[in-house]
Coordinates of C-alpha atoms and ligand atoms in Angstrom, one line a residue:
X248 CA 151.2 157.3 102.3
X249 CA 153.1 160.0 100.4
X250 CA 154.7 162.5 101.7
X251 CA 156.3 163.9 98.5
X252 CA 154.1 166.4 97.5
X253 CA 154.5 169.6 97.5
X254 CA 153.6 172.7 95.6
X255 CA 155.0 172.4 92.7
X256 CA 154.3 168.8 92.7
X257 CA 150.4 170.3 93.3
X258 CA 148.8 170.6 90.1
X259 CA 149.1 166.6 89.8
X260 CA 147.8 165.4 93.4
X261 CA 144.7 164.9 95.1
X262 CA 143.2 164.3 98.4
X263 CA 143.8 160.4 97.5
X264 CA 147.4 160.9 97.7
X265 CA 147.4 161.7 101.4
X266 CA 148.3 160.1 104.1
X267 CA 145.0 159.0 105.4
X268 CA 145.9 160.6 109.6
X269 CA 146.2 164.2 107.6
X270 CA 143.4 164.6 106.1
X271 CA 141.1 162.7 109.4
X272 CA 143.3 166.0 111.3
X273 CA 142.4 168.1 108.7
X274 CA 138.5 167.6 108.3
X275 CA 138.0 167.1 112.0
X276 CA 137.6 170.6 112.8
X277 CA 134.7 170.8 109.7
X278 CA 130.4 169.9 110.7
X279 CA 131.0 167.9 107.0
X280 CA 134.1 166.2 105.2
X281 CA 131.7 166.1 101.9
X282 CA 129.7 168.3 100.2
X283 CA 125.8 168.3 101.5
X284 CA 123.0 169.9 103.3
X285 CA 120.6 168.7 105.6
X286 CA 117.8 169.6 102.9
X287 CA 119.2 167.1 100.4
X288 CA 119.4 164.4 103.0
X289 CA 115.8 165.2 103.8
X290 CA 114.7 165.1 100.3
X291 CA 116.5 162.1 99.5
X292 CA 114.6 160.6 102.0
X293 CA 111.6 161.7 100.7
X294 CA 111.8 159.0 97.7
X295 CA 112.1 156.3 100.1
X296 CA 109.3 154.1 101.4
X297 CA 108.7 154.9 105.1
X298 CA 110.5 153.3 107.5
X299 CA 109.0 151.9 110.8
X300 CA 110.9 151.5 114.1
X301 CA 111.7 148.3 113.0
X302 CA 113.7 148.8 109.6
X303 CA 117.5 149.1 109.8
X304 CA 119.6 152.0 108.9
X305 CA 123.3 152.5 107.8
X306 CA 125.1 155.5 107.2
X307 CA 128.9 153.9 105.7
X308 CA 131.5 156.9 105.7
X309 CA 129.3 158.8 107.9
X310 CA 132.8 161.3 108.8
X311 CA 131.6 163.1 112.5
X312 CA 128.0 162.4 111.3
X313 CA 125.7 165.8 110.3
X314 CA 123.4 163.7 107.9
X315 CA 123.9 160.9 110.4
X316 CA 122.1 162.9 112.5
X317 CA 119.6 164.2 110.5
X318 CA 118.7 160.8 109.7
X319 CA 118.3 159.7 113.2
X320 CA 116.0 162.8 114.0
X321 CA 113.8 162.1 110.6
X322 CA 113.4 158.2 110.9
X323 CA 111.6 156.0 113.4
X324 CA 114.5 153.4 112.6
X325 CA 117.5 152.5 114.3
X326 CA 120.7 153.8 112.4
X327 CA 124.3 152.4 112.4
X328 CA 127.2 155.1 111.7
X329 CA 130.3 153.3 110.3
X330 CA 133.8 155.4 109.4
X331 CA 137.2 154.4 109.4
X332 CA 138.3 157.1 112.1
X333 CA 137.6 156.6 115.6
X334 CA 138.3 160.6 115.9
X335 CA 134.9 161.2 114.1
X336 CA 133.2 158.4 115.5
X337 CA 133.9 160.0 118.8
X338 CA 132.5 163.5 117.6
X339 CA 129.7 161.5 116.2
X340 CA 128.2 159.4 119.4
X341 CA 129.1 163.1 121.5
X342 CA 126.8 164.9 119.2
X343 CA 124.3 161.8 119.4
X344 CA 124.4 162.1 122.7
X345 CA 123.8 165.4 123.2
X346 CA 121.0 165.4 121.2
X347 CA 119.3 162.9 123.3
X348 CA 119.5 160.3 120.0
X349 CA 121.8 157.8 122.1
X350 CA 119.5 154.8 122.0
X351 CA 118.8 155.3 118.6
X352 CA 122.1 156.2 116.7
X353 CA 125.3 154.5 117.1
X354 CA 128.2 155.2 115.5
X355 CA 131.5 152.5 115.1
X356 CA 134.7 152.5 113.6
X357 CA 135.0 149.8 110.4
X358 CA 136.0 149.8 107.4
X359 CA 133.1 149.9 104.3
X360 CA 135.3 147.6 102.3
X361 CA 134.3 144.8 104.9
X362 CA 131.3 146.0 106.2
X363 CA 130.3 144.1 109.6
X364 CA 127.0 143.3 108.5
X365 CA 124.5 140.3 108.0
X366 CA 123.4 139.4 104.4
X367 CA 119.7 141.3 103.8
X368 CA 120.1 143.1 107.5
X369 CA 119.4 146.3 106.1
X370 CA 116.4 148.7 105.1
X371 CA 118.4 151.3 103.6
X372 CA 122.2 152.1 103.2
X373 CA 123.4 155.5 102.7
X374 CA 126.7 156.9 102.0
X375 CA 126.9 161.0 101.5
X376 CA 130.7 162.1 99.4
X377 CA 132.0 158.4 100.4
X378 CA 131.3 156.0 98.3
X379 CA 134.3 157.0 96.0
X380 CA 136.5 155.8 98.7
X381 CA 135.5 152.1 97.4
X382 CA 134.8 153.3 94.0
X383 CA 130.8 153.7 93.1
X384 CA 130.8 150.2 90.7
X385 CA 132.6 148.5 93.7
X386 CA 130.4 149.6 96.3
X387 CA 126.5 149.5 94.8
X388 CA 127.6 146.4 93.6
X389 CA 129.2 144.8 97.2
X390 CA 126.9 146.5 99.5
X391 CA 123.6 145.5 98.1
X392 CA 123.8 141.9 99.6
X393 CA 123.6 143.7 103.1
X394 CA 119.7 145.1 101.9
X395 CA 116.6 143.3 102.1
X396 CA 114.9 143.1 98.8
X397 CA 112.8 146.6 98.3
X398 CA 115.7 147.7 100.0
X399 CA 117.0 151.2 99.3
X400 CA 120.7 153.0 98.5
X401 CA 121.5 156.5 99.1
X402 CA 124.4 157.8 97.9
X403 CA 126.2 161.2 96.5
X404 CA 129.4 160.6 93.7
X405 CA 130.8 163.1 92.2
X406 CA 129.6 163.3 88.2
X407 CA 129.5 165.1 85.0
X408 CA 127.0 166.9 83.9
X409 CA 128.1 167.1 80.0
X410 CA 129.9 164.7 77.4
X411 CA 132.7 167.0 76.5
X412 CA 134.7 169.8 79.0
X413 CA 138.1 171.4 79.2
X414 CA 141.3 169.6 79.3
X415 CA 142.0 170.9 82.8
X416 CA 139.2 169.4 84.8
X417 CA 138.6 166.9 82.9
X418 CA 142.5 166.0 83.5
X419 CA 142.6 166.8 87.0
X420 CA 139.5 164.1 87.6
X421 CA 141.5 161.5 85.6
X422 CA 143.3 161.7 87.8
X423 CA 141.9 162.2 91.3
X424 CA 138.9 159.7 90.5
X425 CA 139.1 158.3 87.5
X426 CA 135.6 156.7 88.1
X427 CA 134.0 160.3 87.6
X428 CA 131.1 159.5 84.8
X429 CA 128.0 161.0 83.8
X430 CA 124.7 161.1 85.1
X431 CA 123.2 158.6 82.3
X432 CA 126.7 156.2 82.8
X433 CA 125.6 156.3 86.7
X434 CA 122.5 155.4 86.2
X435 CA 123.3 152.3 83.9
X436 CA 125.7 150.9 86.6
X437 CA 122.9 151.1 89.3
X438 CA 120.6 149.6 87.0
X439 CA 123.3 146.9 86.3
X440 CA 124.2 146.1 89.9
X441 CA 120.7 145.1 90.3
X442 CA 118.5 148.3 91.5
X443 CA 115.8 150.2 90.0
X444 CA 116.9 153.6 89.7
X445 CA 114.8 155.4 91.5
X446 CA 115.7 159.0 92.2
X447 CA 118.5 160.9 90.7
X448 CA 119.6 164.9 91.5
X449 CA 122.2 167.2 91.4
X450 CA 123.2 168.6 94.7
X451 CA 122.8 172.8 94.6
X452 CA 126.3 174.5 94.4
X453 CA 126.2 176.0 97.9
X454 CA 126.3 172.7 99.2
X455 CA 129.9 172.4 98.1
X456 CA 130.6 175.9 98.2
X457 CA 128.9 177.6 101.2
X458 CA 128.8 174.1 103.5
X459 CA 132.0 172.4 102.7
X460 CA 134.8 174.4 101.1
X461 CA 134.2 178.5 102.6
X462 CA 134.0 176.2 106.2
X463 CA 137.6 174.7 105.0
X464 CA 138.5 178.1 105.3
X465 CA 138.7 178.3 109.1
X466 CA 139.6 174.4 109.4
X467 CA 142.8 175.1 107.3
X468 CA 144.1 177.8 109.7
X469 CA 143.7 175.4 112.4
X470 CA 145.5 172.7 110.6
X471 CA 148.3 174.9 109.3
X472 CA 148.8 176.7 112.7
X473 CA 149.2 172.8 114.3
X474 CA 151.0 171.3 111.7
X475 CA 153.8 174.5 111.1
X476 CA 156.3 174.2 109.2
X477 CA 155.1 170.3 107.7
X478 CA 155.4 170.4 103.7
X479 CA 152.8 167.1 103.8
X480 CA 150.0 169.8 105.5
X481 CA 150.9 172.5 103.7
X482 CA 150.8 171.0 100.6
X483 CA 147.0 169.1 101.6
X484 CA 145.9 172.4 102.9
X485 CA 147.3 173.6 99.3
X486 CA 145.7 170.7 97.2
X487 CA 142.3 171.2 99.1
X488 CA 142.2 175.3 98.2
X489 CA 143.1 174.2 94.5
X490 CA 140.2 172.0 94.6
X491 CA 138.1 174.5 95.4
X492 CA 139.5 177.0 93.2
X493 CA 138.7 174.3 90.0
X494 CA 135.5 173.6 91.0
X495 CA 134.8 177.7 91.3
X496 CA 135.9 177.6 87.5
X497 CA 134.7 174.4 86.1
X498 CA 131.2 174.3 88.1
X499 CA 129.2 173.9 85.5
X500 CA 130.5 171.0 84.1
X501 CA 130.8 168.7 87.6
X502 CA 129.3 168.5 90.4
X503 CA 127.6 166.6 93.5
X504 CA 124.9 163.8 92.5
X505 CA 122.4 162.1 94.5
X506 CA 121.6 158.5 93.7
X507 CA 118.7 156.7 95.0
X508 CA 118.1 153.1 94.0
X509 CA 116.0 149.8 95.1
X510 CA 117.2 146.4 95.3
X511 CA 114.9 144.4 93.0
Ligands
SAH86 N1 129.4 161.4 105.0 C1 130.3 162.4 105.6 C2 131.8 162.2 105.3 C3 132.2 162.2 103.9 S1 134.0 162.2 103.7 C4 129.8 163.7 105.1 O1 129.1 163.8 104.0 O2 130.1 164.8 105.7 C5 134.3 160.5 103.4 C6 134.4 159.7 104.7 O3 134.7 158.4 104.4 C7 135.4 160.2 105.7 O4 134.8 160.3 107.0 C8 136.4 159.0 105.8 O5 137.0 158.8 107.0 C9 135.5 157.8 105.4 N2 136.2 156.7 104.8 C10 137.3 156.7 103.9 N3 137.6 155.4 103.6 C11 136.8 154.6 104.4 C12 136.7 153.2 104.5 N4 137.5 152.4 103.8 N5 135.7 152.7 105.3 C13 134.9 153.5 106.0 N6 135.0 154.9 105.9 C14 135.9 155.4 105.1

């Protein structure tokens, strides 16, 4: 946890310097914590073999659960929902359960470090804007035990989508996730952890744009109005709005990346 930052301290923190409680307070409020849209979960999906009601599903980081959902209402399968906070679990299995998809979606609180899972349990794993949280390498490479062979992985990293860019950005990821690479980098670590690369795409700007940081917008007055006068909000709600004011500028050097591979 740190609670040192502040503005001036701004330009050299990130969302990972947070204590973890904030930012769970922070996002709540939000459909999404990551950058998405329900049409790039659906064609994701499309470049995986079809599931039956008996294949296994797991959505690890799934936050309060849009493309949880989305999954659940596109696949015959049974799908586990796994985050760290019980807050969006909750949001999660009340959404579930409004949408009738109770028997099929369930969401629980654990941590994707040490996922509670059997060795080849799963069908396919997927992990939208969460991944990072283990670190990409880490994860592909841990979590592919838990899939059957043939199995499939789903995730979204953040990535470059050029060699070379400004000083700034490129700076600013150093240091906020140093595990940033390109495209062709990402692609040689899925290979090397043992997948076929199967599908790769860049996620349109309006899914981080329009979906996730114009709907922080509303979430940040919430937060700032709750937490008055708290230099550790302000300066997240700060951090999050210079986030989105780098990624307004540097856009078309970074961005949102699906990655679809299958276990061999
Ligand atoms: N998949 C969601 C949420 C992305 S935000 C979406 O696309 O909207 C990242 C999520 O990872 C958050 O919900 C956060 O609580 C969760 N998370 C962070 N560290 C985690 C960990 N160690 N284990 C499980 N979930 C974690």
């Amino acid at each position: 946890m740190n609670n040192d930052n502040n503005n001036s301290t701004l330009e050299q923190c990130s969302i990972h310097d947070f204590d973890l409680n904030m930012i769970c307070d922070y996002f709540s409020t939000m459909e999404r914590q990551g950058p998405g849209c329900d049409e790039m979960t659906l064609k994701a999906l499309s470049f995986i073999k079809p599931l039956t009601a008996e294949s296994k599903v797991a959505d690890i980081g799934c936050g309060t659960g849009k493309q949880t959902i989305v999954l659940a209402q596109h696949l015959p399968s049974k799908v586990v929902a796994i985050d760290l906070f019980q807050k969006f679990i909750d949001i999660l299995n009340q959404n579930s359960k409004g949408l009738g998809l109770q028997e099929k979606l369930t969401g629980i609180v654990g941590n994707m470090e040490t996922l509670p899972f059997q060795e080849e349990e799963y069908d396919l794993l997927w992990s939208e804007g969460a991944i990072y949280n283990i670190g990409f390498q880490k994860g592909i490479t841990e979590w592919r035990k838990f899939l059957k062979k043939g199995g499939y992985i789903a995730v979204t990293e953040a990535s470059w989508f050029t060699n070379e860019r400004p000083e700034e950005i490129d700076q600013f990821w150093k240091d906020a996730y140093p595990e940033i690479d390109t495209i062709s980098n990402k692609i040689h670590q899925i290979e090397n952890a043992g997948y076929i690369p199967v599908a790769t795409f860049i996620l349109p700007e309006y899914c981080w744009i329009e979906n996730f940081y114009e709907l922080q917008k509303e979430a940040r007055e919430i937060f700032l109005s709750k937490h008055k006068g708290n230099p550790t909000a302000e300066a997240l709600a700060a951090n999050e709005k210079h986030e989105y004011d780098l990624y307004r500028k540097y856009k078309s050097y970074y961005g949102y990346v699906f990655y679809i591979g299958k276990k061999i």
